[in-house]
């Protein structure tokens, strides 16, 4: 019986270390998303994002049924690079549960032109964002996200 308990304990430790390693890999994969957001004009970060996501990756920010696809998202990053050269998207907390990684992050930036129709006249924003990334076979297949863009616009308007 002692041999059985020892074998069971060793197997449990082995599985725990494999699970911990897989979780670390998944979180590193998700981090590429934030690296791109903070470096939207970087070809290196675009390539890492493309490698970390599936070809049919979707960005889901509402229930309209119109989701942003991977190529559209990469194009949007090029626009963000021009509009907000100092954009910084910093991860504040990252948690994994199964195939889902949830991230609380902080986005800051100073648009050089109007953002969603609001000219900040040199003012910046500092907002909270929440993302839920779904992974399959080590790649992100979809990202659900909520950003406080209303708060950003209030800050840009000087309110």
PDB file of N, CA and C in Angstrom, residues 102-146:
ATOM      1  N   UNK A 102      -8.104  35.282 -17.970  1.00  0.00           N
ATOM      2  CA  UNK A 102      -8.746  36.574 -17.739  1.00  0.00           C
ATOM      3  C   UNK A 102      -7.673  37.585 -17.354  1.00  0.00           C
ATOM      4  N   UNK A 103      -7.762  38.766 -17.959  1.00  0.00           N
ATOM      5  CA  UNK A 103      -6.748  39.798 -17.737  1.00  0.00           C
ATOM      6  C   UNK A 103      -7.422  41.116 -17.369  1.00  0.00           C
ATOM      7  N   UNK A 104      -6.917  41.724 -16.294  1.00  0.00           N
ATOM      8  CA  UNK A 104      -7.290  43.098 -15.951  1.00  0.00           C
ATOM      9  C   UNK A 104      -6.091  43.943 -16.334  1.00  0.00           C
ATOM     10  N   UNK A 105      -6.339  44.953 -17.147  1.00  0.00           N
ATOM     11  CA  UNK A 105      -5.221  45.775 -17.597  1.00  0.00           C
ATOM     12  C   UNK A 105      -5.574  47.252 -17.537  1.00  0.00           C
ATOM     13  N   UNK A 106      -4.549  48.054 -17.728  1.00  0.00           N
ATOM     14  CA  UNK A 106      -4.677  49.510 -17.703  1.00  0.00           C
ATOM     15  C   UNK A 106      -4.171  50.035 -19.034  1.00  0.00           C
ATOM     16  N   UNK A 107      -4.998  50.822 -19.694  1.00  0.00           N
ATOM     17  CA  UNK A 107      -4.609  51.417 -20.972  1.00  0.00           C
ATOM     18  C   UNK A 107      -4.463  52.924 -20.787  1.00  0.00           C
ATOM     19  N   UNK A 108      -3.330  53.449 -21.236  1.00  0.00           N
ATOM     20  CA  UNK A 108      -3.089  54.888 -21.184  1.00  0.00           C
ATOM     21  C   UNK A 108      -2.601  55.344 -22.554  1.00  0.00           C
ATOM     22  N   UNK A 109      -2.898  56.569 -22.865  1.00  0.00           N
ATOM     23  CA  UNK A 109      -2.426  57.114 -24.130  1.00  0.00           C
ATOM     24  C   UNK A 109      -2.844  58.558 -24.300  1.00  0.00           C
ATOM     25  N   UNK A 110      -2.192  59.213 -25.240  1.00  0.00           N
ATOM     26  CA  UNK A 110      -2.501  60.600 -25.572  1.00  0.00           C
ATOM     27  C   UNK A 110      -2.697  60.686 -27.077  1.00  0.00           C
ATOM     28  N   UNK A 111      -3.952  60.712 -27.528  1.00  0.00           N
ATOM     29  CA  UNK A 111      -4.199  60.788 -28.969  1.00  0.00           C
ATOM     30  C   UNK A 111      -3.664  62.094 -29.559  1.00  0.00           C
ATOM     31  N   UNK A 112      -3.118  62.007 -30.759  1.00  0.00           N
ATOM     32  CA  UNK A 112      -2.620  63.196 -31.449  1.00  0.00           C
ATOM     33  C   UNK A 112      -3.702  63.797 -32.342  1.00  0.00           C
ATOM     34  N   UNK A 113      -4.862  63.187 -32.349  1.00  0.00           N
ATOM     35  CA  UNK A 113      -6.019  63.657 -33.104  1.00  0.00           C
ATOM     36  C   UNK A 113      -7.275  63.173 -32.404  1.00  0.00           C
ATOM     37  N   UNK A 114      -8.431  63.434 -32.988  1.00  0.00           N
ATOM     38  CA  UNK A 114      -9.684  63.006 -32.362  1.00  0.00           C
ATOM     39  C   UNK A 114      -9.772  61.481 -32.205  1.00  0.00           C
ATOM     40  N   UNK A 115     -10.229  61.042 -31.039  1.00  0.00           N
ATOM     41  CA  UNK A 115     -10.493  59.633 -30.751  1.00  0.00           C
ATOM     42  C   UNK A 115     -12.002  59.488 -30.611  1.00  0.00           C
ATOM     43  N   UNK A 116     -12.604  58.683 -31.467  1.00  0.00           N
ATOM     44  CA  UNK A 116     -14.064  58.507 -31.478  1.00  0.00           C
ATOM     45  C   UNK A 116     -14.773  59.862 -31.526  1.00  0.00           C
ATOM     46  N   UNK A 117     -14.204  60.802 -32.275  1.00  0.00           N
ATOM     47  CA  UNK A 117     -14.821  62.109 -32.471  1.00  0.00           C
ATOM     48  C   UNK A 117     -14.479  63.146 -31.421  1.00  0.00           C
ATOM     49  N   UNK A 118     -13.707  62.795 -30.412  1.00  0.00           N
ATOM     50  CA  UNK A 118     -13.363  63.746 -29.350  1.00  0.00           C
ATOM     51  C   UNK A 118     -11.897  64.147 -29.491  1.00  0.00           C
ATOM     52  N   UNK A 119     -11.678  65.457 -29.669  1.00  0.00           N
ATOM     53  CA  UNK A 119     -10.316  65.986 -29.745  1.00  0.00           C
ATOM     54  C   UNK A 119      -9.868  66.321 -28.328  1.00  0.00           C
ATOM     55  N   UNK A 120      -8.919  65.583 -27.819  1.00  0.00           N
ATOM     56  CA  UNK A 120      -8.445  65.784 -26.451  1.00  0.00           C
ATOM     57  C   UNK A 120      -7.553  66.990 -26.277  1.00  0.00           C
ATOM     58  N   UNK A 121      -7.187  67.650 -27.372  1.00  0.00           N
ATOM     59  CA  UNK A 121      -6.343  68.845 -27.313  1.00  0.00           C
ATOM     60  C   UNK A 121      -5.121  68.614 -26.417  1.00  0.00           C
ATOM     61  N   UNK A 122      -4.479  67.453 -26.602  1.00  0.00           N
ATOM     62  CA  UNK A 122      -3.266  67.142 -25.856  1.00  0.00           C
ATOM     63  C   UNK A 122      -3.486  66.376 -24.564  1.00  0.00           C
ATOM     64  N   UNK A 123      -4.741  66.224 -24.148  1.00  0.00           N
ATOM     65  CA  UNK A 123      -5.017  65.454 -22.932  1.00  0.00           C
ATOM     66  C   UNK A 123      -4.927  63.959 -23.232  1.00  0.00           C
ATOM     67  N   UNK A 124      -4.637  63.188 -22.211  1.00  0.00           N
ATOM     68  CA  UNK A 124      -4.562  61.743 -22.352  1.00  0.00           C
ATOM     69  C   UNK A 124      -5.679  61.055 -21.593  1.00  0.00           C
ATOM     70  N   UNK A 125      -5.644  59.732 -21.621  1.00  0.00           N
ATOM     71  CA  UNK A 125      -6.627  58.935 -20.882  1.00  0.00           C
ATOM     72  C   UNK A 125      -5.917  57.827 -20.121  1.00  0.00           C
ATOM     73  N   UNK A 126      -6.610  57.318 -19.121  1.00  0.00           N
ATOM     74  CA  UNK A 126      -6.116  56.231 -18.267  1.00  0.00           C
ATOM     75  C   UNK A 126      -7.344  55.406 -17.905  1.00  0.00           C
ATOM     76  N   UNK A 127      -7.484  54.210 -18.507  1.00  0.00           N
ATOM     77  CA  UNK A 127      -8.718  53.437 -18.348  1.00  0.00           C
ATOM     78  C   UNK A 127      -8.457  51.990 -17.925  1.00  0.00           C
ATOM     79  N   UNK A 128      -9.501  51.385 -17.382  1.00  0.00           N
ATOM     80  CA  UNK A 128      -9.517  49.979 -16.998  1.00  0.00           C
ATOM     81  C   UNK A 128     -10.034  49.149 -18.161  1.00  0.00           C
ATOM     82  N   UNK A 129      -9.439  47.989 -18.369  1.00  0.00           N
ATOM     83  CA  UNK A 129      -9.930  47.056 -19.386  1.00  0.00           C
ATOM     84  C   UNK A 129      -9.964  45.652 -18.794  1.00  0.00           C
ATOM     85  N   UNK A 130     -10.914  44.864 -19.256  1.00  0.00           N
ATOM     86  CA  UNK A 130     -11.037  43.463 -18.851  1.00  0.00           C
ATOM     87  C   UNK A 130     -11.135  42.629 -20.121  1.00  0.00           C
ATOM     88  N   UNK A 131     -10.334  41.581 -20.204  1.00  0.00           N
ATOM     89  CA  UNK A 131     -10.356  40.681 -21.361  1.00  0.00           C
ATOM     90  C   UNK A 131     -10.440  39.241 -20.879  1.00  0.00           C
ATOM     91  N   UNK A 132     -11.151  38.430 -21.638  1.00  0.00           N
ATOM     92  CA  UNK A 132     -11.193  36.987 -21.404  1.00  0.00           C
ATOM     93  C   UNK A 132     -10.750  36.328 -22.699  1.00  0.00           C
ATOM     94  N   UNK A 133      -9.617  35.650 -22.645  1.00  0.00           N
ATOM     95  CA  UNK A 133      -9.047  34.985 -23.817  1.00  0.00           C
ATOM     96  C   UNK A 133      -9.355  33.497 -23.728  1.00  0.00           C
ATOM     97  N   UNK A 134      -9.881  32.941 -24.804  1.00  0.00           N
ATOM     98  CA  UNK A 134     -10.161  31.511 -24.866  1.00  0.00           C
ATOM     99  C   UNK A 134      -9.087  30.845 -25.718  1.00  0.00           C
ATOM    100  N   UNK A 135      -8.475  29.797 -25.175  1.00  0.00           N
ATOM    101  CA  UNK A 135      -7.385  29.106 -25.867  1.00  0.00           C
ATOM    102  C   UNK A 135      -7.778  27.683 -26.238  1.00  0.00           C
ATOM    103  N   UNK A 136      -7.192  27.239 -27.321  1.00  0.00           N
ATOM    104  CA  UNK A 136      -7.361  25.858 -27.772  1.00  0.00           C
ATOM    105  C   UNK A 136      -6.036  25.419 -28.383  1.00  0.00           C
ATOM    106  N   UNK A 137      -5.512  24.311 -27.918  1.00  0.00           N
ATOM    107  CA  UNK A 137      -4.233  23.786 -28.409  1.00  0.00           C
ATOM    108  C   UNK A 137      -3.116  24.828 -28.339  1.00  0.00           C
ATOM    109  N   UNK A 138      -3.106  25.622 -27.262  1.00  0.00           N
ATOM    110  CA  UNK A 138      -2.028  26.580 -27.043  1.00  0.00           C
ATOM    111  C   UNK A 138      -2.130  27.875 -27.820  1.00  0.00           C
ATOM    112  N   UNK A 139      -3.253  28.093 -28.517  1.00  0.00           N
ATOM    113  CA  UNK A 139      -3.440  29.341 -29.277  1.00  0.00           C
ATOM    114  C   UNK A 139      -4.745  30.007 -28.852  1.00  0.00           C
ATOM    115  N   UNK A 140      -4.764  31.335 -28.927  1.00  0.00           N
ATOM    116  CA  UNK A 140      -5.975  32.081 -28.593  1.00  0.00           C
ATOM    117  C   UNK A 140      -6.938  31.969 -29.773  1.00  0.00           C
ATOM    118  N   UNK A 141      -8.165  31.513 -29.493  1.00  0.00           N
ATOM    119  CA  UNK A 141      -9.160  31.368 -30.563  1.00  0.00           C
ATOM    120  C   UNK A 141     -10.161  32.519 -30.566  1.00  0.00           C
ATOM    121  N   UNK A 142     -10.368  33.135 -29.408  1.00  0.00           N
ATOM    122  CA  UNK A 142     -11.223  34.325 -29.356  1.00  0.00           C
ATOM    123  C   UNK A 142     -10.922  35.108 -28.092  1.00  0.00           C
ATOM    124  N   UNK A 143     -11.197  36.401 -28.187  1.00  0.00           N
ATOM    125  CA  UNK A 143     -10.989  37.298 -27.059  1.00  0.00           C
ATOM    126  C   UNK A 143     -12.257  38.113 -26.852  1.00  0.00           C
ATOM    127  N   UNK A 144     -12.796  38.042 -25.643  1.00  0.00           N
ATOM    128  CA  UNK A 144     -13.930  38.873 -25.238  1.00  0.00           C
ATOM    129  C   UNK A 144     -13.328  40.053 -24.488  1.00  0.00           C
ATOM    130  N   UNK A 145     -13.815  41.253 -24.749  1.00  0.00           N
ATOM    131  CA  UNK A 145     -13.174  42.408 -24.110  1.00  0.00           C
ATOM    132  C   UNK A 145     -14.155  43.522 -23.807  1.00  0.00           C
ATOM    133  N   UNK A 146     -13.816  44.274 -22.756  1.00  0.00           N
ATOM    134  CA  UNK A 146     -14.559  45.469 -22.363  1.00  0.00           C
ATOM    135  C   UNK A 146     -13.520  46.508 -21.960  1.00  0.00           C
TER     136      UNK A 146
END
